[in-house]
Amino acid sequence: TQLLEQSPQFLSIQEGENLTVYCNSSSVFSSLQWYRQEPGEGPVLLVTVVTGGEVKKLKRLTFQFGDARKDSSLHITAAQPGDTGLYLCAGVANAGNMLTFGGGTRLMVKP
Amino acid sequence: SAVISQKPSRDICQRGTSLTIQCQVDSQVTMMFWYRQQPGQSLTLIATANQGSEATYESGFVIDKFPISRPNLTFSTLTVSNMSPEDSSIYLCSVEDWGTYNEQFFGPGTRLTVL
């Protein structure tokens, strides 16, 4: 059982559609990060959220941290083929000091 | 953010042999990590590479199989020893940013195939 559960695991959509990826846990996190990984490359940090209820926007991507700091979501508006990749959430639980990664969501956006 | 390079970028190896992967950072960093990413999967932490002392291994990973060196604050190596096809994977090194929320920056990875 992973500390961070991501859903869905796979998502295939058409260009222009909206989508939401979820990252859930029963543990409280001091901070939570979202990464995107493209084939042949390492993960790249997109955003860090640290305050319960926090919302951050990065162009068409909207990130939210749950009020209780146990969950997060990533919403993409009008997805484009360039958004294709593996999306990973990661965080440090309050009781720990190591970064833990979720299982990942593999997104494919078809033109 | 730090710029991280890895060598080799990919390799195909015979079972029973060993491969050493190098990770170079363009600035001094305290924390360096090695991860394994199996095809289509998320990242699994192998170990934390400590400068001047032995690496700290996660459950399921041992020093005899994955020896790690960290001779200074900008360089580390991971060796995959006595390889088997089950070791076929992407191996990634990462560094932690100074004084932030454990944010990590990753190298491009080494894609290893063991025949």
Short mmCIF file of C-alpha atoms in Angstrom, two decimals:
data_model
loop_
_atom_site.label_atom_id
_atom_site.label_comp_id
_atom_site.label_asym_id
_atom_site.label_seq_id
_atom_site.Cartn_x
_atom_site.Cartn_y
_atom_site.Cartn_z
CA THR A 1 0.00 0.00 0.00
CA GLN A 2 1.43 3.35 -1.04
CA LEU A 3 1.38 6.31 1.29
CA LEU A 4 0.19 8.48 -1.60
CA GLU A 5 -2.51 7.07 -3.88
CA GLN A 6 -2.93 8.67 -7.28
CA SER A 7 -5.95 8.32 -9.53
CA PRO A 8 -6.52 7.63 -12.26
CA GLN A 9 -3.46 5.57 -13.16
CA PHE A 10 -4.01 6.13 -16.87
CA LEU A 11 -5.91 8.79 -18.78
CA SER A 12 -6.29 9.18 -22.53
CA ILE A 13 -8.19 12.22 -23.73
CA GLN A 14 -8.65 14.40 -26.79
CA GLU A 15 -7.02 17.77 -27.19
CA GLY A 16 -9.16 20.51 -25.67
CA GLU A 17 -10.70 18.39 -22.91
CA ASN A 18 -10.35 19.12 -19.20
CA LEU A 19 -9.07 16.62 -16.65
CA THR A 20 -8.34 16.24 -12.95
CA VAL A 21 -5.76 14.02 -11.28
CA TYR A 22 -6.06 13.18 -7.60
CA CYS A 23 -3.45 12.43 -4.95
CA ASN A 24 -4.82 11.09 -1.66
CA SER A 25 -3.44 9.90 1.64
CA SER A 26 -4.50 9.12 5.18
CA SER A 27 -1.42 10.97 6.42
CA VAL A 28 -0.90 14.68 6.88
CA PHE A 29 1.82 16.24 4.73
CA SER A 30 3.89 19.29 5.55
CA SER A 31 4.15 19.99 1.83
CA LEU A 32 3.21 18.35 -1.41
CA GLN A 33 4.79 18.58 -4.83
CA TRP A 34 3.74 17.78 -8.37
CA TYR A 35 6.21 16.63 -11.01
CA ARG A 36 5.86 15.87 -14.71
CA GLN A 37 8.07 13.36 -16.44
CA GLU A 38 8.37 13.03 -20.21
CA PRO A 39 9.83 9.95 -21.92
CA GLY A 40 13.61 9.77 -21.68
CA GLU A 41 13.84 12.49 -19.06
CA GLY A 42 13.79 12.82 -15.30
CA PRO A 43 10.81 14.27 -13.42
CA VAL A 44 10.55 18.06 -13.45
CA LEU A 45 9.07 19.95 -10.52
CA LEU A 46 5.88 21.84 -11.44
CA VAL A 47 4.73 23.25 -8.11
CA THR A 48 4.90 22.91 -4.33
CA VAL A 49 1.88 23.52 -2.09
CA VAL A 50 2.38 24.01 1.63
CA THR A 51 -0.75 25.56 3.16
CA GLY A 52 -4.06 23.73 3.64
CA GLY A 53 -6.58 24.99 1.08
CA GLU A 54 -3.88 26.57 -1.05
CA VAL A 55 -4.52 26.95 -4.78
CA LYS A 56 -1.74 27.61 -7.28
CA LYS A 57 -2.04 28.19 -11.00
CA LEU A 58 0.55 27.53 -13.66
CA LYS A 59 -0.95 28.61 -17.00
CA ARG A 60 -3.63 25.97 -17.72
CA LEU A 61 -2.71 23.86 -14.67
CA THR A 62 -4.42 24.44 -11.31
CA PHE A 63 -3.09 22.75 -8.17
CA GLN A 64 -4.98 22.52 -4.90
CA PHE A 65 -3.91 21.31 -1.47
CA GLY A 66 -6.68 19.92 0.71
CA ASP A 67 -7.71 21.79 3.84
CA ALA A 68 -6.43 18.96 6.04
CA ARG A 69 -3.20 18.63 3.99
CA LYS A 70 -3.93 14.98 3.25
CA ASP A 71 -4.79 15.30 -0.42
CA SER A 72 -4.14 17.33 -3.54
CA SER A 73 -5.49 17.69 -7.05
CA LEU A 74 -4.16 18.80 -10.39
CA HIS A 75 -6.65 20.17 -12.91
CA ILE A 76 -5.68 20.79 -16.53
CA THR A 77 -7.90 23.00 -18.67
CA ALA A 78 -8.03 22.55 -22.44
CA ALA A 79 -5.36 19.85 -22.51
CA GLN A 80 -2.81 19.90 -25.31
CA PRO A 81 -0.61 17.14 -26.73
CA GLY A 82 2.35 18.80 -25.01
CA ASP A 83 0.75 17.94 -21.66
CA THR A 84 1.34 14.24 -22.35
CA GLY A 85 3.51 12.62 -19.71
CA LEU A 86 3.67 10.96 -16.32
CA TYR A 87 2.39 13.15 -13.48
CA LEU A 88 3.72 12.37 -10.02
CA CYS A 89 2.71 13.77 -6.67
CA ALA A 90 5.21 13.61 -3.83
CA GLY A 91 5.35 14.81 -0.29
CA VAL A 92 6.94 14.64 3.12
CA ALA A 93 4.63 13.31 5.79
CA ASN A 94 4.59 15.21 9.07
CA ALA A 95 5.95 12.17 10.85
CA GLY A 96 8.77 11.58 8.39
CA ASN A 97 11.60 13.34 6.64
CA MET A 98 11.86 11.58 3.27
CA LEU A 99 10.07 12.49 0.07
CA THR A 100 7.47 9.86 -0.88
CA PHE A 101 6.14 9.52 -4.41
CA GLY A 102 2.67 8.52 -5.50
CA GLY A 103 2.12 5.79 -8.07
CA GLY A 104 1.82 8.27 -10.94
CA THR A 105 -0.80 9.15 -13.54
CA ARG A 106 0.09 8.53 -17.15
CA LEU A 107 -1.66 11.11 -19.35
CA MET A 108 -1.95 10.95 -23.10
CA VAL A 109 -3.52 13.85 -24.98
CA LYS A 110 -4.42 13.02 -28.55
CA PRO A 111 -4.46 15.74 -31.23
CA SER B 1 17.95 25.01 -9.75
CA ALA B 2 20.84 22.59 -10.05
CA VAL B 3 21.78 21.06 -13.40
CA ILE B 4 22.37 17.33 -13.15
CA SER B 5 23.95 15.05 -15.70
CA GLN B 6 24.17 11.26 -15.75
CA LYS B 7 26.40 8.88 -17.63
CA PRO B 8 25.73 6.65 -19.43
CA SER B 9 22.30 7.65 -20.70
CA ARG B 10 21.57 4.04 -21.60
CA ASP B 11 23.31 0.69 -21.73
CA ILE B 12 22.65 -2.92 -22.59
CA CYS B 13 24.50 -5.37 -20.37
CA GLN B 14 24.92 -9.09 -19.99
CA ARG B 15 23.68 -10.83 -16.86
CA GLY B 16 26.30 -11.31 -14.18
CA THR B 17 28.19 -8.13 -15.06
CA SER B 18 28.19 -4.79 -13.22
CA LEU B 19 27.53 -1.24 -14.39
CA THR B 20 28.54 1.99 -12.70
CA ILE B 21 26.36 5.04 -13.27
CA GLN B 22 27.78 8.51 -12.69
CA CYS B 23 25.88 11.57 -11.49
CA GLN B 24 27.43 15.05 -11.73
CA VAL B 25 25.88 18.25 -10.32
CA ASP B 26 26.90 21.76 -11.36
CA SER B 27 26.84 23.05 -7.76
CA GLN B 28 27.55 21.71 -4.30
CA VAL B 29 24.59 19.94 -2.73
CA THR B 30 24.14 18.25 0.60
CA MET B 31 21.57 15.63 -0.29
CA MET B 32 21.85 13.29 -3.28
CA PHE B 33 19.56 10.37 -3.93
CA TRP B 34 19.34 7.37 -6.23
CA TYR B 35 16.01 6.07 -7.49
CA ARG B 36 14.86 3.15 -9.60
CA GLN B 37 11.95 3.46 -11.98
CA GLN B 38 10.70 0.28 -13.55
CA PRO B 39 8.86 0.49 -16.88
CA GLY B 40 5.58 2.36 -16.53
CA GLN B 41 6.01 2.73 -12.78
CA SER B 42 6.66 5.45 -10.26
CA LEU B 43 9.95 6.10 -8.48
CA THR B 44 11.38 3.90 -5.75
CA LEU B 45 14.14 5.32 -3.56
CA ILE B 46 17.21 3.07 -3.47
CA ALA B 47 19.42 5.08 -1.13
CA THR B 48 20.61 8.45 0.06
CA ALA B 49 24.22 9.12 -0.94
CA ASN B 50 26.04 10.67 2.01
CA GLN B 51 29.27 12.60 1.50
CA GLY B 52 32.06 11.17 3.64
CA SER B 53 30.05 8.25 5.00
CA GLU B 54 28.23 5.14 3.90
CA ALA B 55 25.00 5.52 1.94
CA THR B 56 21.67 5.03 3.70
CA TYR B 57 19.72 2.26 1.98
CA GLU B 58 15.96 1.82 1.86
CA SER B 59 14.23 -1.43 2.70
CA GLY B 60 14.82 -4.00 -0.01
CA PHE B 61 18.11 -2.53 -1.23
CA VAL B 62 21.55 -3.60 0.02
CA ILE B 63 25.05 -2.26 -0.33
CA ASP B 64 26.45 -5.43 -1.89
CA LYS B 65 24.01 -5.15 -4.79
CA PHE B 66 23.99 -1.35 -5.14
CA PRO B 67 27.28 0.09 -3.85
CA ILE B 68 27.28 3.89 -3.85
CA SER B 69 30.13 6.36 -3.68
CA ARG B 70 29.94 10.07 -2.81
CA PRO B 71 33.49 11.43 -2.84
CA ASN B 72 32.46 15.10 -2.78
CA LEU B 73 29.44 17.44 -2.82
CA THR B 74 28.99 17.42 -6.61
CA PHE B 75 29.45 13.79 -7.64
CA SER B 76 28.11 10.33 -6.88
CA THR B 77 28.14 6.88 -8.46
CA LEU B 78 25.75 3.96 -8.24
CA THR B 79 26.90 0.48 -9.22
CA VAL B 80 24.41 -2.21 -10.16
CA SER B 81 26.27 -5.44 -9.36
CA ASN B 82 25.88 -8.98 -10.65
CA MET B 83 23.02 -7.89 -12.87
CA SER B 84 19.99 -9.95 -13.81
CA PRO B 85 17.15 -9.12 -16.22
CA GLU B 86 15.10 -7.99 -13.20
CA ASP B 87 17.51 -5.07 -12.83
CA SER B 88 16.38 -3.66 -16.18
CA SER B 89 15.07 -0.25 -15.24
CA ILE B 90 15.68 3.48 -15.36
CA TYR B 91 18.05 4.70 -12.66
CA LEU B 92 17.75 8.34 -11.63
CA CYS B 93 19.85 10.52 -9.39
CA SER B 94 18.41 13.60 -7.75
CA VAL B 95 19.47 16.40 -5.44
CA GLU B 96 17.50 18.27 -2.83
CA ASP B 97 17.19 22.03 -3.00
CA TRP B 98 18.66 24.09 -0.18
CA GLY B 99 16.30 25.12 2.60
CA THR B 100 13.00 24.44 0.87
CA TYR B 101 10.32 21.81 1.09
CA ASN B 102 12.42 18.76 0.18
CA GLU B 103 11.99 19.70 -3.47
CA GLN B 104 14.17 17.56 -5.69
CA PHE B 105 15.81 18.04 -9.06
CA PHE B 106 16.48 15.02 -11.20
CA GLY B 107 19.02 13.93 -13.72
CA PRO B 108 17.84 12.61 -17.09
CA GLY B 109 18.17 9.00 -15.99
CA THR B 110 20.09 5.95 -17.16
CA ARG B 111 18.09 3.34 -19.02
CA LEU B 112 19.54 -0.09 -18.27
CA THR B 113 18.64 -3.27 -20.13
CA VAL B 114 20.04 -6.57 -18.88
CA LEU B 115 19.97 -9.51 -21.27
#
